[in-house]
CSV table of C-alpha atoms in Angstrom, one decimal:
chain,number,residue,atom,x,y,z
A,1461,MET,CA,81.4,102.0,113.4
A,1462,PHE,CA,80.9,100.2,110.1
A,1463,LEU,CA,82.0,96.6,110.2
A,1464,GLY,CA,83.0,95.4,106.7
A,1465,PRO,CA,82.1,92.1,105.1
A,1466,TYR,CA,81.9,89.1,107.4
A,1467,ARG,CA,83.5,86.1,105.9
A,1468,PHE,CA,82.5,82.5,106.9
A,1469,GLY,CA,85.4,80.2,106.1
A,1470,ARG,CA,85.6,79.7,102.3
A,1471,GLY,CA,82.0,80.8,101.8
A,1472,ALA,CA,80.7,84.0,100.3
A,1473,ALA,CA,80.6,87.3,102.2
A,1474,ALA,CA,77.4,88.4,103.8
A,1475,ALA,CA,76.6,92.1,103.3
A,1476,PRO,CA,75.9,94.3,106.4
A,1477,PRO,CA,72.4,95.5,106.9
A,1478,GLU,CA,72.9,98.9,105.2
A,1479,ALA,CA,74.4,97.5,102.0
A,1480,GLU,CA,73.1,95.3,99.3
A,1481,PRO,CA,75.3,92.2,98.4
A,1482,GLY,CA,78.1,93.2,96.0
A,1483,SER,CA,77.6,97.0,96.5
A,1484,PRO,CA,80.5,99.3,96.9
A,1485,ALA,CA,79.4,100.0,100.5
A,1486,GLN,CA,80.7,96.6,101.6
A,1487,ALA,CA,84.3,97.9,101.4
A,1488,PRO,CA,84.2,101.6,101.1
A,1489,ALA,CA,87.3,103.8,100.5
A,1490,SER,CA,88.0,105.6,103.8
A,1491,GLY,CA,89.3,108.8,102.2
A,1492,PRO,CA,90.2,110.6,99.0
A,1493,GLU,CA,93.3,109.6,97.0
A,1494,THR,CA,96.3,111.9,97.6
A,1495,SER,CA,97.7,113.8,94.6
A,1496,ASP,CA,101.3,112.8,94.9
A,1497,GLN,CA,101.0,109.1,95.1
A,1498,ASN,CA,101.8,106.0,93.1
A,1499,VAL,CA,104.6,107.5,90.9
A,1500,ALA,CA,103.0,110.1,88.7
A,1501,ASP,CA,99.4,109.1,89.2
A,1502,GLY,CA,99.9,105.4,88.3
A,1503,PRO,CA,97.5,102.6,89.3
A,1504,ARG,CA,96.3,102.4,92.9
A,1505,VAL,CA,98.9,100.6,94.9
A,1506,ALA,CA,97.7,98.7,97.9
A,1507,LEU,CA,99.6,97.2,100.9
A,1508,ALA,CA,98.5,94.1,102.7
A,1509,LEU,CA,100.5,94.2,105.9
A,1510,GLY,CA,100.6,90.9,107.8
A,1511,GLY,CA,100.5,90.1,111.5
A,1512,GLY,CA,103.5,89.0,113.5
A,1513,ALA,CA,103.8,91.2,116.7
A,1514,ALA,CA,107.3,92.6,117.1
A,1515,ARG,CA,108.3,91.3,113.6
A,1516,GLY,CA,105.8,93.8,112.3
A,1517,LEU,CA,108.2,96.7,113.0
A,1518,ALA,CA,109.6,95.5,109.6
A,1519,HIS,CA,106.6,97.2,108.1
A,1520,ILE,CA,108.2,100.5,108.9
A,1521,GLY,CA,111.2,99.6,106.8
A,1522,VAL,CA,108.9,98.6,103.9
A,1523,LEU,CA,107.0,101.9,104.0
A,1524,ARG,CA,110.3,103.9,104.2
A,1525,VAL,CA,111.7,102.3,101.1
A,1526,LEU,CA,108.5,102.8,99.1
A,1527,GLU,CA,108.5,106.4,100.1
A,1528,ARG,CA,112.1,106.8,98.9
A,1529,HIS,CA,111.1,105.5,95.6
A,1530,GLY,CA,108.2,107.8,95.3
A,1531,ILE,CA,105.5,105.2,95.9
A,1532,ARG,CA,102.7,106.2,98.2
A,1533,PRO,CA,100.1,103.5,98.7
A,1534,SER,CA,96.5,104.7,98.3
A,1535,VAL,CA,95.1,101.5,100.1
A,1536,ILE,CA,96.3,99.8,103.2
A,1537,ALA,CA,94.8,96.7,104.7
A,1538,GLY,CA,96.5,95.6,107.9
A,1539,THR,CA,96.2,92.7,110.3
A,1540,SER,CA,97.4,93.1,114.0
A,1541,ILE,CA,100.7,94.9,114.0
A,1542,GLY,CA,100.2,95.5,110.3
A,1543,ALA,CA,97.0,97.5,111.1
A,1544,ALA,CA,99.0,99.5,113.7
A,1545,VAL,CA,101.9,100.4,111.5
A,1546,GLY,CA,99.7,101.0,108.5
A,1547,GLY,CA,97.2,103.1,110.4
A,1548,LEU,CA,99.9,105.2,112.0
A,1549,TRP,CA,101.5,105.9,108.6
A,1550,ALA,CA,98.2,106.8,107.1
A,1551,ALA,CA,97.5,109.2,110.0
A,1552,GLY,CA,101.0,110.9,109.6
A,1553,SER,CA,102.2,109.6,112.9
A,1554,LEU,CA,104.7,107.0,111.9
A,1555,ASP,CA,107.8,109.2,112.6
A,1556,ALA,CA,107.0,109.6,116.3
A,1557,PHE,CA,106.1,105.9,116.6
A,1558,GLU,CA,109.3,104.8,114.9
A,1559,ALA,CA,111.4,107.0,117.2
A,1560,TRP,CA,109.6,105.5,120.2
A,1561,ALA,CA,110.0,101.9,119.0
A,1562,ARG,CA,113.8,102.4,118.4
A,1563,ARG,CA,114.2,103.5,122.0
A,1564,LEU,CA,112.4,100.5,123.5
A,1565,THR,CA,114.4,98.2,125.8
A,1566,ARG,CA,113.5,95.1,127.7
A,1567,ARG,CA,113.1,97.2,130.8
A,1568,SER,CA,110.9,99.9,129.2
A,1569,MET,CA,108.6,97.2,127.7
A,1570,LEU,CA,107.6,96.2,131.2
A,1571,SER,CA,105.9,99.6,131.6
A,1572,LEU,CA,103.5,98.5,128.9
A,1573,ILE,CA,102.3,95.4,130.7
A,1574,ASP,CA,98.9,95.8,132.5
A,1575,PRO,CA,97.9,92.5,134.0
A,1576,ALA,CA,94.2,91.5,133.6
A,1577,LEU,CA,93.5,89.4,136.7
A,1578,GLY,CA,90.6,87.1,136.2
A,1579,ALA,CA,89.9,88.4,132.7
A,1580,ALA,CA,89.9,86.7,129.3
A,1581,GLY,CA,93.6,87.5,128.7
A,1582,LEU,CA,96.9,88.1,130.5
A,1583,MET,CA,96.9,91.8,129.7
A,1584,ASN,CA,94.2,94.5,129.2
A,1585,GLY,CA,96.2,96.2,126.5
A,1586,ARG,CA,95.0,99.6,127.8
A,1587,ARG,CA,98.6,101.0,128.1
A,1588,LEU,CA,99.3,100.2,124.5
A,1589,LEU,CA,96.0,101.7,123.5
A,1590,ASP,CA,96.9,104.9,125.5
A,1591,ARG,CA,100.2,105.0,123.5
A,1592,LEU,CA,98.2,104.7,120.2
A,1593,ARG,CA,95.8,107.5,121.3
A,1594,ALA,CA,98.8,109.7,122.1
A,1595,GLU,CA,100.0,109.3,118.5
A,1596,VAL,CA,96.7,109.4,116.6
A,1597,GLY,CA,94.3,111.2,119.0
A,1598,SER,CA,90.7,110.9,118.0
A,1599,VAL,CA,91.4,110.4,114.3
A,1600,THR,CA,88.7,108.3,112.5
A,1601,ILE,CA,89.4,106.0,109.6
A,1602,GLU,CA,87.2,108.3,107.5
A,1603,ASP,CA,89.6,111.1,108.2
A,1604,LEU,CA,92.5,109.3,106.6
A,1605,PRO,CA,93.7,110.4,103.1
A,1606,ILE,CA,93.7,106.8,101.9
A,1607,ALA,CA,91.5,103.7,102.1
A,1608,PHE,CA,92.2,101.7,105.2
A,1609,SER,CA,90.9,98.5,106.9
A,1610,ALA,CA,92.0,96.8,110.1
A,1611,ILE,CA,91.2,93.1,110.1
A,1612,ALA,CA,89.7,91.5,113.3
A,1613,THR,CA,88.0,88.2,114.2
A,1614,GLU,CA,84.6,88.1,116.0
A,1615,LEU,CA,84.7,86.1,119.2
A,1616,GLY,CA,82.2,83.3,119.3
A,1617,THR,CA,81.5,83.2,115.5
A,1618,GLY,CA,84.9,83.4,113.8
A,1619,HIS,CA,83.6,86.0,111.4
A,1620,GLU,CA,86.2,88.0,109.6
A,1621,ILE,CA,85.6,91.7,110.3
A,1622,TRP,CA,86.9,94.5,108.2
A,1623,LEU,CA,87.0,97.7,110.3
A,1624,THR,CA,86.7,100.5,107.7
A,1625,ARG,CA,85.1,103.3,109.7
A,1626,GLY,CA,85.2,104.7,113.2
A,1627,ASN,CA,87.9,105.5,115.6
A,1628,LEU,CA,91.3,104.5,114.3
A,1629,ALA,CA,92.9,103.6,117.6
A,1630,ASP,CA,90.0,101.4,118.6
A,1631,ALA,CA,90.1,99.5,115.2
A,1632,ILE,CA,93.9,98.9,115.6
A,1633,HIS,CA,93.4,97.8,119.2
A,1634,ALA,CA,90.8,95.2,118.2
A,1635,SER,CA,93.0,93.9,115.3
A,1636,TYR,CA,96.1,93.2,117.6
A,1637,SER,CA,94.2,91.6,120.5
A,1638,LEU,CA,96.1,88.3,120.5
A,1639,PRO,CA,93.9,85.6,122.2
A,1640,GLY,CA,95.2,84.6,125.6
A,1641,ILE,CA,97.6,87.6,125.7
A,1642,PHE,CA,95.2,90.5,125.4
A,1643,THR,CA,91.6,90.7,126.4
A,1644,PRO,CA,89.0,90.9,123.5
A,1645,VAL,CA,87.8,94.4,122.5
A,1646,LYS,CA,84.2,95.4,122.1
A,1647,VAL,CA,83.6,97.4,118.9
A,1648,GLY,CA,80.2,98.1,117.4
A,1649,GLY,CA,78.5,95.7,119.7
A,1650,ARG,CA,80.8,92.8,118.9
A,1651,TRP,CA,83.7,91.3,120.8
A,1652,LEU,CA,86.7,91.2,118.6
A,1653,MET,CA,90.2,89.7,118.7
A,1654,ASP,CA,93.3,89.4,116.5
A,1655,GLY,CA,92.6,89.3,112.8
A,1656,ALA,CA,95.5,86.9,112.2
A,1657,LEU,CA,93.1,84.1,113.2
A,1658,VAL,CA,91.3,84.4,110.0
A,1659,ASN,CA,93.3,86.6,107.6
A,1660,PRO,CA,97.0,87.0,108.5
A,1661,ILE,CA,98.0,88.8,105.3
A,1662,PRO,CA,94.8,90.6,104.1
A,1663,VAL,CA,95.3,90.6,100.3
A,1664,SER,CA,91.5,90.1,99.8
A,1665,SER,CA,90.7,93.3,101.7
A,1666,ALA,CA,93.4,95.3,99.9
A,1667,ARG,CA,91.8,94.3,96.6
A,1668,ALA,CA,88.3,95.0,97.7
A,1669,LEU,CA,89.2,98.5,98.8
A,1670,GLY,CA,90.3,99.3,95.3
A,1671,GLY,CA,94.0,98.2,95.1
A,1672,ARG,CA,95.0,97.4,91.5
A,1673,ILE,CA,98.5,96.3,92.5
A,1674,VAL,CA,98.7,94.6,95.9
A,1675,ILE,CA,102.0,94.3,97.7
A,1676,ALA,CA,101.9,91.8,100.5
A,1677,VAL,CA,104.3,91.8,103.4
A,1678,ASN,CA,104.6,88.3,105.0
A,1679,LEU,CA,106.4,88.5,108.4
A,1680,ASN,CA,106.5,84.8,108.9
A,1681,ALA,CA,108.0,83.6,105.7
A,1682,GLU,CA,111.3,82.6,107.2
A,1683,VAL,CA,109.9,81.3,110.5
A,1684,PHE,CA,108.8,77.9,109.3
A,1685,GLY,CA,110.2,77.6,105.8
A,1686,ARG,CA,108.2,75.5,103.4
A,1687,GLY,CA,106.8,73.1,105.9
A,1688,THR,CA,106.4,69.3,105.5
A,1689,VAL,CA,105.0,66.1,106.9
A,1690,ILE,CA,107.2,64.0,109.0
A,1691,GLN,CA,106.1,60.4,109.0
A,1692,ASP,CA,108.7,59.1,111.5
A,1693,HIS,CA,109.4,61.0,114.7
A,1694,GLY,CA,113.0,59.7,114.5
A,1695,GLY,CA,113.6,58.3,117.9
A,1696,PRO,CA,112.8,55.2,120.0
A,1697,ILE,CA,109.9,55.0,122.3
A,1698,VAL,CA,110.9,56.0,125.8
A,1699,SER,CA,109.6,53.9,128.7
A,1700,THR,CA,107.8,55.5,131.6
A,1701,ALA,CA,110.7,54.7,134.0
A,1702,GLU,CA,113.2,56.3,131.6
A,1703,ALA,CA,111.0,59.4,131.2
A,1704,LEU,CA,110.6,59.7,135.0
A,1705,ALA,CA,114.4,59.4,135.6
A,1706,LYS,CA,115.1,62.1,133.0
A,1707,LYS,CA,112.5,64.3,134.6
A,1708,LYS,CA,114.0,64.0,138.1
A,1709,GLU,CA,117.5,64.7,136.6
A,1710,GLY,CA,116.1,67.8,134.9
A,1711,ILE,CA,114.5,69.1,138.2
A,1712,ALA,CA,117.8,68.6,140.0
A,1713,ARG,CA,119.6,70.6,137.4
A,1714,MET,CA,117.0,73.4,137.6
A,1715,TRP,CA,117.7,73.9,141.3
A,1716,ARG,CA,121.4,74.2,140.9
A,1717,PRO,CA,122.6,77.6,142.5
A,1718,ASP,CA,124.1,78.8,139.2
A,1719,ARG,CA,120.8,78.3,137.3
A,1720,ILE,CA,118.8,80.0,140.1
A,1721,LEU,CA,121.0,83.1,139.9
A,1722,ARG,CA,120.4,83.3,136.2
A,1723,GLY,CA,116.6,82.8,136.7
A,1724,GLY,CA,116.8,79.5,134.9
A,1725,PHE,CA,114.4,77.7,137.3
A,1726,LEU,CA,111.5,80.0,136.2
A,1727,PRO,CA,110.7,78.9,132.7
A,1728,GLY,CA,110.2,75.1,133.1
A,1729,PRO,CA,111.8,71.8,132.1
A,1730,VAL,CA,115.3,72.0,130.7
A,1731,ASP,CA,114.6,69.7,127.7
A,1732,GLY,CA,111.0,70.8,127.0
A,1733,PRO,CA,108.9,73.8,126.2
A,1734,LYS,CA,110.0,76.7,128.4
A,1735,ALA,CA,106.6,78.0,129.5
A,1736,ILE,CA,102.9,77.8,128.8
A,1737,SER,CA,103.1,81.3,127.1
A,1738,ALA,CA,105.9,80.0,124.8
A,1739,VAL,CA,103.8,77.0,123.8
A,1740,MET,CA,100.8,79.1,123.1
A,1741,ILE,CA,102.8,81.6,121.0
A,1742,ASP,CA,104.4,78.8,119.0
A,1743,ALA,CA,101.0,77.3,118.4
A,1744,PHE,CA,99.7,80.6,117.2
A,1745,ASN,CA,102.7,81.0,114.9
A,1746,VAL,CA,102.0,77.6,113.3
A,1747,MET,CA,98.3,78.3,112.9
A,1748,GLN,CA,99.0,81.8,111.4
A,1749,ASP,CA,101.5,80.4,109.0
A,1750,ARG,CA,99.2,77.7,107.7
A,1751,ILE,CA,96.2,80.0,107.3
A,1752,ALA,CA,98.4,82.5,105.5
A,1753,ARG,CA,99.6,79.9,103.0
A,1754,ALA,CA,96.1,78.8,102.2
A,1755,ARG,CA,94.8,82.4,101.8
A,1756,LEU,CA,97.7,83.5,99.6
A,1757,ALA,CA,97.4,80.4,97.4
A,1758,GLY,CA,93.8,81.3,96.7
A,1759,ASP,CA,94.4,85.1,96.3
A,1760,PRO,CA,98.1,85.8,95.6
A,1761,PRO,CA,99.4,89.3,95.7
A,1762,ASP,CA,101.1,91.0,92.7
A,1763,VAL,CA,104.4,91.3,94.7
A,1764,ASN,CA,105.4,89.5,97.9
A,1765,VAL,CA,107.8,91.1,100.4
A,1766,ALA,CA,109.3,88.5,102.8
A,1767,PRO,CA,111.7,90.1,105.4
A,1768,LYS,CA,114.2,87.7,107.0
A,1769,LEU,CA,112.8,87.8,110.6
A,1770,GLY,CA,113.3,84.2,111.7
A,1771,LYS,CA,115.6,85.2,114.6
A,1772,ILE,CA,113.2,87.8,116.0
A,1773,GLY,CA,110.6,86.6,118.4
A,1774,LEU,CA,107.0,87.8,118.7
A,1775,PHE,CA,107.7,90.0,121.7
A,1776,ASP,CA,111.2,91.2,120.8
A,1777,PHE,CA,110.1,94.8,120.4
A,1778,HIS,CA,113.5,95.9,121.7
A,1779,ARG,CA,115.0,94.8,118.4
A,1780,ALA,CA,113.2,97.4,116.4
A,1781,ASP,CA,116.4,98.5,114.5
A,1782,GLU,CA,116.9,94.9,113.2
A,1783,ALA,CA,113.3,94.5,112.2
A,1784,ILE,CA,113.1,97.8,110.4
A,1785,ALA,CA,116.3,97.1,108.6
A,1786,ALA,CA,115.1,93.7,107.5
A,1787,GLY,CA,111.9,95.2,106.1
A,1788,ALA,CA,113.8,97.8,104.2
A,1789,GLU,CA,116.2,95.2,102.8
A,1790,ALA,CA,113.4,92.9,101.7
A,1791,THR,CA,111.6,95.7,99.9
A,1792,GLU,CA,114.7,96.8,98.0
A,1793,ARG,CA,115.1,93.2,96.8
A,1794,VAL,CA,111.7,93.3,95.1
A,1795,MET,CA,111.6,97.0,94.1
A,1796,GLU,CA,112.2,96.1,90.4
A,1797,ASP,CA,109.2,93.8,90.5
A,1798,ILE,CA,107.1,96.6,92.1
A,1799,VAL,CA,108.1,99.2,89.5
A,1800,THR,CA,107.5,96.7,86.7
A,1801,ALA,CA,104.0,95.9,88.0
A,1802,ILE,CA,103.1,99.6,88.2
A,1803,GLU,CA,104.5,100.3,84.7
A,1804,ALA,CA,102.5,97.4,83.3
A,1805,LEU,CA,99.2,99.0,84.4
A,1806,ARG,CA,99.8,102.6,83.4
């Protein structure tokens, strides 16, 4: 499998062995352009689909609205869930995936969990991979009718990897392997994990693959707002004795019969983070948000789609209807900007 350009922080990209620096082989198109795309053969429209786990179901709504307006992207670069939804659409399998996602419940989600005891993650992710294979089979990225890349991060080096050739399901699997949750995936001799660690909204890859108009979908725009620096934590320093007393009071409350019946004793302290997984996910959210801001500032898209997903958690896959609707609504809001950008380059 070809592993696209490796990016080292803000430095230049290093070419793979089979390509000279700056040659087209660094970011090859994965397939021919379709004849009915981009509104009467307009400029190549590219989608940069960001990461965000369950919030990424909003990408389905984005694609559906573009289709209704006669806009078919000829380039898709996706990170994590963005790679999954974008890859499924490119392979012609999004209808079945959308129907399955809309049927998901909290209970049915449990069937997708495959614990990885003693491994480098809580889950192997094999059941999700099996679901992907059921939809796309053995399709390769080269088989797709559009240019496609799945963004991943190399474990140990932090290199940004663009997966532009090889098995589509394997590329998607590597791109969504969230550290600590899923075990890393070995592709082309490298151990890979979630691409959101280096490029949460892959505008750069979408442009490199030939996109003249890049539409970016930011799933986390509403999660943190603008962000700021707080110089004063806003409260008095609590003494050790006071903190201990509050902790004992919290433990007593946790073991009340009514809380036990509701499962309230499981997550953790009443007035603190609910579980180690919740802390880890929140930290990942913060990191992804800050990296996305920096990357978008240096390489802004032509149009930005920002679905309102602040109330949907990373693992709220059972809320597919809400996420899809939010993606559709956000795309309709900027449709005039999209059409204007296309018309300007005709």
